[in-house]
Backbone atoms as SQL, in Angstrom:
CREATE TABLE atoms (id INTEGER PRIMARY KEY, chain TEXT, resi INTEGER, resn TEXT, atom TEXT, x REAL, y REAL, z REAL);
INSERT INTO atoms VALUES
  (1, 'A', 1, 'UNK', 'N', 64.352, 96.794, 166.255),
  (2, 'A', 1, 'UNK', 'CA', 65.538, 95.972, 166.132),
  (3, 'A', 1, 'UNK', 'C', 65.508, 95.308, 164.751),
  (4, 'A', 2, 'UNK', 'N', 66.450, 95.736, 163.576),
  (5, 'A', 2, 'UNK', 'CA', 66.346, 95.111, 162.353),
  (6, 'A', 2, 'UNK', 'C', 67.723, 94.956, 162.332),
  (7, 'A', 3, 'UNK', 'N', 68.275, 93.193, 162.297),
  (8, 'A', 3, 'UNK', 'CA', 69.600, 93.049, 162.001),
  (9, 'A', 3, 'UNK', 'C', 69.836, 92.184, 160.666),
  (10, 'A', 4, 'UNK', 'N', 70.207, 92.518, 159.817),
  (11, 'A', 4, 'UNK', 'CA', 70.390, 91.721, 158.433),
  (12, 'A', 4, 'UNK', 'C', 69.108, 91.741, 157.405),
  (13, 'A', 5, 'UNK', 'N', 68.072, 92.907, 157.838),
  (14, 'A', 5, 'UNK', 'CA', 66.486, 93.197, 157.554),
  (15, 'A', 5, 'UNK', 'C', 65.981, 92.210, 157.994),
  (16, 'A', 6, 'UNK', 'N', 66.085, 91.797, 159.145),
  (17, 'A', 6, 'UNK', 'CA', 65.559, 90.480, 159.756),
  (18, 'A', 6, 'UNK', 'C', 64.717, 91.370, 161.356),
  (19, 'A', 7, 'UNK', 'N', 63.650, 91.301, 161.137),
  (20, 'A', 7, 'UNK', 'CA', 62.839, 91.986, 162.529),
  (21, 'A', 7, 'UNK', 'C', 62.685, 90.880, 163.591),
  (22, 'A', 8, 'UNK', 'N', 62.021, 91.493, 164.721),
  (23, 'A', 8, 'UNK', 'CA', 61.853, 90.623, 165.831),
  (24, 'A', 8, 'UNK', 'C', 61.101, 89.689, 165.504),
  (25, 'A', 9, 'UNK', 'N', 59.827, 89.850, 164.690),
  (26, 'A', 9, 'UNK', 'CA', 58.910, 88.678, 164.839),
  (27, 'A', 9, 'UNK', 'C', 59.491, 87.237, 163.675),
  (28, 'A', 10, 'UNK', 'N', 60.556, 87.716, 162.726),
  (29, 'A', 10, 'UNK', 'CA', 61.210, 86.806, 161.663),
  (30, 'A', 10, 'UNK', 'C', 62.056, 86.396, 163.005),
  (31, 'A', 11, 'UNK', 'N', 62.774, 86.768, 163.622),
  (32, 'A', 11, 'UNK', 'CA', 63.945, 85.786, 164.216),
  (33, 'A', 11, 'UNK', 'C', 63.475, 85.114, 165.150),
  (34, 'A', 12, 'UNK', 'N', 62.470, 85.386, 165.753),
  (35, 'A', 12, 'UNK', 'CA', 61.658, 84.264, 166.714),
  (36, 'A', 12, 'UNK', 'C', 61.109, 83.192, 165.817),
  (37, 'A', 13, 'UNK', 'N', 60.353, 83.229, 164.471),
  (38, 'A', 13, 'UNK', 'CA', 60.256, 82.031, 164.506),
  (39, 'A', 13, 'UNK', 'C', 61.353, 81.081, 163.640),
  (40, 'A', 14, 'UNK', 'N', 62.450, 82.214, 163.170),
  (41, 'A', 14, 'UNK', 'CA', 63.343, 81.367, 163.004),
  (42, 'A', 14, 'UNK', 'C', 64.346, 80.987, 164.636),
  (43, 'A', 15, 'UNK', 'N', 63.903, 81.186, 165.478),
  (44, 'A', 15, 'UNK', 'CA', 64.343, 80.595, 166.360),
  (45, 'A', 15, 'UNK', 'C', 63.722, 79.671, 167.096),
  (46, 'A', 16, 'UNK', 'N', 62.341, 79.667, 167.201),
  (47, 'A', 16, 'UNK', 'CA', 61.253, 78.355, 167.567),
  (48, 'A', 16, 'UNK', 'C', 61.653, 77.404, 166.459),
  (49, 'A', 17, 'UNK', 'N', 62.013, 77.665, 165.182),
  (50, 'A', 17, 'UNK', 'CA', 62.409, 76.830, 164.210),
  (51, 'A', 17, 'UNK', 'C', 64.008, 75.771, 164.594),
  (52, 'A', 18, 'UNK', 'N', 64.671, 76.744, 164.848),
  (53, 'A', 18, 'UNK', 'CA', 66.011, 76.265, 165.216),
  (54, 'A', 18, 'UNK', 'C', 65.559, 75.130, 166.593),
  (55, 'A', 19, 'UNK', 'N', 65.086, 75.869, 167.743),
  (56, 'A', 19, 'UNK', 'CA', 64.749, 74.933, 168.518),
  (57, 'A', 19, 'UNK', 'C', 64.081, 73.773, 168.519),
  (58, 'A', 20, 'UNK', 'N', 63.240, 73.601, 167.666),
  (59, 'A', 20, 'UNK', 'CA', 62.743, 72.377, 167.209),
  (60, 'A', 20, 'UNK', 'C', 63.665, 71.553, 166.387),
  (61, 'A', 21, 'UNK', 'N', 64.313, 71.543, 165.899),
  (62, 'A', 21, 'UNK', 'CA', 64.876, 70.943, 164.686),
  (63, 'A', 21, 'UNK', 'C', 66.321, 70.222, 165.833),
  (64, 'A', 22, 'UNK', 'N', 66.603, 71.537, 166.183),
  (65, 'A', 22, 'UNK', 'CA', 68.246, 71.244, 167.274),
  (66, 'A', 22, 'UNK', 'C', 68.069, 70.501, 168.546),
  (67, 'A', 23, 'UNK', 'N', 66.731, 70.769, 168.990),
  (68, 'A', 23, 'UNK', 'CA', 66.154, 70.755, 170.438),
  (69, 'A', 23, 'UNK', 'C', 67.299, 71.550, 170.983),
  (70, 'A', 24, 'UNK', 'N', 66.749, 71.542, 173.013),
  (71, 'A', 24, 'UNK', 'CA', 66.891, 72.359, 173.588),
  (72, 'A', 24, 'UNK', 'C', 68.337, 72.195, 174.411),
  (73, 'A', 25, 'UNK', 'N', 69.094, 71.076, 174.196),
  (74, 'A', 25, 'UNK', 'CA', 70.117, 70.990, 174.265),
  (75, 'A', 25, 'UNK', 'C', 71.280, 71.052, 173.391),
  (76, 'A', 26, 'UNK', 'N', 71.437, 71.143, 172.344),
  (77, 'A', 26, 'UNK', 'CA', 72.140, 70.977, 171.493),
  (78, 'A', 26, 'UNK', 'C', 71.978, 72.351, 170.793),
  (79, 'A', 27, 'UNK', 'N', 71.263, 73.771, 171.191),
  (80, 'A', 27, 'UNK', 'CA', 71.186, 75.045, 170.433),
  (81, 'A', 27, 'UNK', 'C', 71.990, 75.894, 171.202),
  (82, 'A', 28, 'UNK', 'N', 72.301, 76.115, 172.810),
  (83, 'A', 28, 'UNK', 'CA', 73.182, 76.799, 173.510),
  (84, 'A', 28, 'UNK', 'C', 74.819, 76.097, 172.554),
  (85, 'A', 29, 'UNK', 'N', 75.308, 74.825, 172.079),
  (86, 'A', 29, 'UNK', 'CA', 75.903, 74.384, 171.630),
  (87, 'A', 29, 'UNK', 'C', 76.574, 75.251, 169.862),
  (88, 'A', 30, 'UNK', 'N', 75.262, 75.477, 169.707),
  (89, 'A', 30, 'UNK', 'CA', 75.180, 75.990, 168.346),
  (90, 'A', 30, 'UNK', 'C', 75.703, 77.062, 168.558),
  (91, 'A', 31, 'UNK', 'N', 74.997, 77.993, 169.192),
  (92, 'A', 31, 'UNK', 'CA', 75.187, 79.172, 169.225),
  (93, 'A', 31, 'UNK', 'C', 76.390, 79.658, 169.758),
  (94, 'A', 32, 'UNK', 'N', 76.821, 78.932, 170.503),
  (95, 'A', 32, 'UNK', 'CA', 78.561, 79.451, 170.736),
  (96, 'A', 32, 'UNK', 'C', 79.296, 79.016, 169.342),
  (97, 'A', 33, 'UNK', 'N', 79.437, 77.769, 169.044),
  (98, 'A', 33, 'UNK', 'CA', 79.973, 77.768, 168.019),
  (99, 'A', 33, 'UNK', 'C', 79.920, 79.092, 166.785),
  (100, 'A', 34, 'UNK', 'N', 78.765, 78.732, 166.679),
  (101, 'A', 34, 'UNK', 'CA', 79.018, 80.328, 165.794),
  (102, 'A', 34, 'UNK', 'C', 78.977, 81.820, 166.058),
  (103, 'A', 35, 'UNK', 'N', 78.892, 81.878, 167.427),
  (104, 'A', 35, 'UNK', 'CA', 79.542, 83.006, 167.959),
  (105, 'A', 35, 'UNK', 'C', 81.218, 82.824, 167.878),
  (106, 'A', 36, 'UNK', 'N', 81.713, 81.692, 167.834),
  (107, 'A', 36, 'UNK', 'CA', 83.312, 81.633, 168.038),
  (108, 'A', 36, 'UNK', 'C', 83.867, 82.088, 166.305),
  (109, 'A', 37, 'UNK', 'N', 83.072, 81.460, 165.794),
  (110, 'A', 37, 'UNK', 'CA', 83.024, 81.751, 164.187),
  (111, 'A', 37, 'UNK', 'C', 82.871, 83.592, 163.607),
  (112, 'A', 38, 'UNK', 'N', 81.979, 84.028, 164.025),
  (113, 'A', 38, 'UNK', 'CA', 81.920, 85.370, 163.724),
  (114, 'A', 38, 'UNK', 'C', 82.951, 86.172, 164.583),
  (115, 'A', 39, 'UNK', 'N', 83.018, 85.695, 165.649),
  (116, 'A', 39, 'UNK', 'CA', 84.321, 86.595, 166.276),
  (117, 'A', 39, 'UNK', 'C', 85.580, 86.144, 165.619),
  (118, 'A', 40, 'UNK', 'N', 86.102, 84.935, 165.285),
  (119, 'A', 40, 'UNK', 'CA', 87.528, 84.597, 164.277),
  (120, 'A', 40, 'UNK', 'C', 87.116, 85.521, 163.156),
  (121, 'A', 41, 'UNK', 'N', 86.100, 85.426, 162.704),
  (122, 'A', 41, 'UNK', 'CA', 85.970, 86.245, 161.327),
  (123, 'A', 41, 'UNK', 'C', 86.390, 87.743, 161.842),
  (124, 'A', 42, 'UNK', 'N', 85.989, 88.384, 162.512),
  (125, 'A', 42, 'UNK', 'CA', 85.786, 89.785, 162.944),
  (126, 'A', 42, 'UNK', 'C', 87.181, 89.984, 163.334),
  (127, 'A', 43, 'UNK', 'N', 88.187, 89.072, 163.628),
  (128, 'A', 43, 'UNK', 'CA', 89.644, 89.283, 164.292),
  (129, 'A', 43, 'UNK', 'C', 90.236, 89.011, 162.742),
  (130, 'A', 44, 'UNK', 'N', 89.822, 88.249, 161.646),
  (131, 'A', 44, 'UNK', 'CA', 90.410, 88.339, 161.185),
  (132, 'A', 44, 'UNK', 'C', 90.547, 89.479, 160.021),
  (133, 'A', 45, 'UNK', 'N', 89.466, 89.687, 159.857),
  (134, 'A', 45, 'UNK', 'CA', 89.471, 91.506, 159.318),
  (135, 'A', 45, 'UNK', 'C', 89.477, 92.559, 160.003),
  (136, 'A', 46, 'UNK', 'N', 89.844, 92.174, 161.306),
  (137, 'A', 46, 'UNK', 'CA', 90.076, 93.410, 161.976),
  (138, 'A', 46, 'UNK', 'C', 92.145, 93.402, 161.581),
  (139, 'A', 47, 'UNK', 'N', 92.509, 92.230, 161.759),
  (140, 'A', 47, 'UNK', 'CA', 93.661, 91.953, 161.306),
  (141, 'A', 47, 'UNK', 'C', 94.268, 92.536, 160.023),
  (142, 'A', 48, 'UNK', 'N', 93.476, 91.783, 158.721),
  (143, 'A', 48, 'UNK', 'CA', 93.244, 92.565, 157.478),
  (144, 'A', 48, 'UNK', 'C', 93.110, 93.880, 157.300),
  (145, 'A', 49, 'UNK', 'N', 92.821, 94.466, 158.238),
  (146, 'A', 49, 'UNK', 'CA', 92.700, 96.438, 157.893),
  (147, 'A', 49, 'UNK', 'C', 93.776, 96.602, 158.703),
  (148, 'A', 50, 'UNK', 'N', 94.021, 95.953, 159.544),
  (149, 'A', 50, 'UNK', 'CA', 95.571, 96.933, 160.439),
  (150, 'A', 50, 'UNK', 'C', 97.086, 96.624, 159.054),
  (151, 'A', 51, 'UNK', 'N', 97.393, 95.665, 158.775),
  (152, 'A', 51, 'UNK', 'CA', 97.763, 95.200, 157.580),
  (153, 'A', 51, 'UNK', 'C', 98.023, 96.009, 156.609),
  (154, 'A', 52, 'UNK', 'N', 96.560, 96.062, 156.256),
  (155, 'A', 52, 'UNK', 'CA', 96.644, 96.977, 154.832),
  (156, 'A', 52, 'UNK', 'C', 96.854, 98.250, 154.849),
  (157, 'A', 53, 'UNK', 'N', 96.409, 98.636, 155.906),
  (158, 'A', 53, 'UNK', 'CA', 96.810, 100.224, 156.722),
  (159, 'A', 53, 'UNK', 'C', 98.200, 100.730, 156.416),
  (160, 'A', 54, 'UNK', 'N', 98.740, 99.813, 157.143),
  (161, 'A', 54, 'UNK', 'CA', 100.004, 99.768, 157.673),
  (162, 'A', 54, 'UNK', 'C', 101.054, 99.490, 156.652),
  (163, 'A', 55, 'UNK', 'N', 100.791, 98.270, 155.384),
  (164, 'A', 55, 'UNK', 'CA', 101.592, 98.279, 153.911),
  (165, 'A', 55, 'UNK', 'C', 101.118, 99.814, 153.090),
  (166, 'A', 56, 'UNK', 'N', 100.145, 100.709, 153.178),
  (167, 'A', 56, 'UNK', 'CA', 99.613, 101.607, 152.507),
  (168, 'A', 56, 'UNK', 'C', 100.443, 103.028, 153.144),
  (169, 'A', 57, 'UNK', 'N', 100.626, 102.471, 154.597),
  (170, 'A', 57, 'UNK', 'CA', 101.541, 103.734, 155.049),
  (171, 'A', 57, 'UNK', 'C', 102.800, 103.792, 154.409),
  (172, 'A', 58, 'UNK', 'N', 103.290, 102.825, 154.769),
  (173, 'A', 58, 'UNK', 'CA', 104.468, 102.082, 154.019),
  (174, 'A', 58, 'UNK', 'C', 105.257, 102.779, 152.827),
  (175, 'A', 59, 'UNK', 'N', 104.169, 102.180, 151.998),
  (176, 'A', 59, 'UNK', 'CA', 103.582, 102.401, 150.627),
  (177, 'A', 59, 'UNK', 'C', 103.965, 104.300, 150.512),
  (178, 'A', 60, 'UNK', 'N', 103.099, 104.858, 150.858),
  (179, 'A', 60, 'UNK', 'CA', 103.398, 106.106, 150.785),
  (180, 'A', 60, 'UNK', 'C', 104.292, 107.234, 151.388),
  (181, 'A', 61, 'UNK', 'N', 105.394, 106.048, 152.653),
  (182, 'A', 61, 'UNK', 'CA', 106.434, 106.821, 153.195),
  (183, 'A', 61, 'UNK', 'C', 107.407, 106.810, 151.887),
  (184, 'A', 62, 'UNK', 'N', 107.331, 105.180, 151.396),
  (185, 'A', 62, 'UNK', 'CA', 108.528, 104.804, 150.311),
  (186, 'A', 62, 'UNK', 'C', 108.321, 105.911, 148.990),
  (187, 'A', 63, 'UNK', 'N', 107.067, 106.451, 148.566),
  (188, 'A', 63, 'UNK', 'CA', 106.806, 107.301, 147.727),
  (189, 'A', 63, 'UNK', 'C', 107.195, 108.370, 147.789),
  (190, 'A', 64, 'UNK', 'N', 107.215, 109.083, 149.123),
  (191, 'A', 64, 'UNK', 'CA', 107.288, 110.295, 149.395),
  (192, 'A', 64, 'UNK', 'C', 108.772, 110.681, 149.874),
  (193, 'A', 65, 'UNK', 'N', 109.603, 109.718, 150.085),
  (194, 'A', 65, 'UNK', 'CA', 110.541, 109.908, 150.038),
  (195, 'A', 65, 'UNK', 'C', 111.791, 109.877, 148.693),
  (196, 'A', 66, 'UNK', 'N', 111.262, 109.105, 148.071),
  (197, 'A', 66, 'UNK', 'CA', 112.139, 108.797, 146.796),
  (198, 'A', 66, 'UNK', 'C', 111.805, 109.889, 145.407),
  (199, 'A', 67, 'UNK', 'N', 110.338, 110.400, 145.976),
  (200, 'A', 67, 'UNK', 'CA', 110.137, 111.447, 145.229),
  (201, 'A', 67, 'UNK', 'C', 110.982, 112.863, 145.164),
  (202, 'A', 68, 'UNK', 'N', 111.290, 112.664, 146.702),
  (203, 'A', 68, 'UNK', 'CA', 112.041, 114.180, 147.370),
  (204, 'A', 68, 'UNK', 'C', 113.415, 114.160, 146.515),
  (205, 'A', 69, 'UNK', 'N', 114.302, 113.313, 146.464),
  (206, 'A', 69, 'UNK', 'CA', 115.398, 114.160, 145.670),
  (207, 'A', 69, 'UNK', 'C', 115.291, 114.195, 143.955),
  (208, 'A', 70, 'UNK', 'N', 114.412, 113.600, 143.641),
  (209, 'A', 70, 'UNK', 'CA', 114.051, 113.699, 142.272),
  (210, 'A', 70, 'UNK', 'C', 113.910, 115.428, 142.192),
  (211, 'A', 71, 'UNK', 'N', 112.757, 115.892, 142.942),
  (212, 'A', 71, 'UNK', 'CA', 112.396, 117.010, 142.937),
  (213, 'A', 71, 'UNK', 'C', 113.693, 118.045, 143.084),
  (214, 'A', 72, 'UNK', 'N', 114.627, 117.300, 144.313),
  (215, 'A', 72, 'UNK', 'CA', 115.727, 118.412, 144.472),
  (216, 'A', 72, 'UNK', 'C', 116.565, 118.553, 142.948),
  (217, 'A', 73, 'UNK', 'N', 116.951, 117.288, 142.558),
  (218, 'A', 73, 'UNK', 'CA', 117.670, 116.540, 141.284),
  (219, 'A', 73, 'UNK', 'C', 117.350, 118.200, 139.824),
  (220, 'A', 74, 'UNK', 'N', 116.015, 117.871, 140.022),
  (221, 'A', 74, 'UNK', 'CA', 115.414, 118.824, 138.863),
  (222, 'A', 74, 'UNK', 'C', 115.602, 120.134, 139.077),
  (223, 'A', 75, 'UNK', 'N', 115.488, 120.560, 140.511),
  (224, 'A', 75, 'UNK', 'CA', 115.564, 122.211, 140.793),
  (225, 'A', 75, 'UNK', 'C', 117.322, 122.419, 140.704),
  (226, 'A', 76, 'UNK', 'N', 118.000, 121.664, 140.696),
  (227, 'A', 76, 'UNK', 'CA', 119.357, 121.957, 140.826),
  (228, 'A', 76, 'UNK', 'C', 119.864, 122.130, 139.012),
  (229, 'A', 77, 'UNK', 'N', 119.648, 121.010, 138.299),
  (230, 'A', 77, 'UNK', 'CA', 119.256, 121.158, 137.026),
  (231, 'A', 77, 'UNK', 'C', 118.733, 122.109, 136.357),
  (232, 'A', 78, 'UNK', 'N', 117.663, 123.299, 136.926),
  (233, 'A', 78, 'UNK', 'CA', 117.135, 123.902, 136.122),
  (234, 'A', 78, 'UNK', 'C', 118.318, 125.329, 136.393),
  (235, 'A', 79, 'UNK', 'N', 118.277, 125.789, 134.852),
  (236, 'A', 79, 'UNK', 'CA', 118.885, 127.210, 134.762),
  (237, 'A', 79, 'UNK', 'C', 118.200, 127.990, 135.480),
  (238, 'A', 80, 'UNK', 'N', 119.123, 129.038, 136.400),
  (239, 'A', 80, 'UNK', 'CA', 118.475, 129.926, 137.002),
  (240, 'A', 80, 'UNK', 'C', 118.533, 131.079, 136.381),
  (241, 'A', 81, 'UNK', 'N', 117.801, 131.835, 136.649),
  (242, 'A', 81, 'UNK', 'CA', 118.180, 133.482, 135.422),
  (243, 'A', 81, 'UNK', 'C', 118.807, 134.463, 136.277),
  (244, 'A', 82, 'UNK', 'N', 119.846, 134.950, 135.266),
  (245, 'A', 82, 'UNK', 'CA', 120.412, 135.938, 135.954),
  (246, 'A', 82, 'UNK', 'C', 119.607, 137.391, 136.475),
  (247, 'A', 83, 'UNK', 'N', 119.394, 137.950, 137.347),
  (248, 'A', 83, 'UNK', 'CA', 119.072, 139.362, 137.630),
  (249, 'A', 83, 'UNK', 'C', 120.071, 140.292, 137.485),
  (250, 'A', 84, 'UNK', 'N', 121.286, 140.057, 136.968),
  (251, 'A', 84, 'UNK', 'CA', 122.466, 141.111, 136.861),
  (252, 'A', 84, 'UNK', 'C', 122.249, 141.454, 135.441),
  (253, 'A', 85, 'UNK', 'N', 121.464, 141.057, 134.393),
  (254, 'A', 85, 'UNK', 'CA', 121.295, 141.635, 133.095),
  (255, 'A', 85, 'UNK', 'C', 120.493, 142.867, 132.773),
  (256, 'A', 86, 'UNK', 'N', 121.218, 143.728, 132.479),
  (257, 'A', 86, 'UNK', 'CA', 120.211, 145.320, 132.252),
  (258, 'A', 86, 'UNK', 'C', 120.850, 145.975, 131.255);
């Protein structure tokens, strides 16, 4: 179990650490709190990628469409050659 390169025997005594310092009432306290914290964070970039997704689709419907009659614009424009010349 390595989370943040942090192994089992580092987070125990940073957690005998925490418990001493917080005592044993006031660390169940902690720890939700910043469980509530990393989950707002995690909603809010989960938020942030649906977003950006979604302006990028956007983004490339508005491209791909405004490109299309340009393209027609030019093929209509271009001289075609005759095949009746011999």
């Amino acid at each position: 179990m390595n989370i943040f390169g942090i192994g089992l025997p580092e987070m125990a005594v940073i957690f005998t650490i925490a418990l001493l310092v917080f005592g044993p009432k006031k660390l169940p306290e902690i720890g939700r709190s910043m469980g509530k914290a990393i989950r707002g964070f995690q909603d809010a970039s989960r938020d942030f990628e649906s977003e950006f997704t979604r302006e990028a689709k956007q983004l490339e419907e508005a491209v791909a469409t405004s490109s299309k009659p340009e393209t027609e614009k030019l093929a209509a424009a271009t001289p075609k050659e005759d095949s009746t010349d011999s």
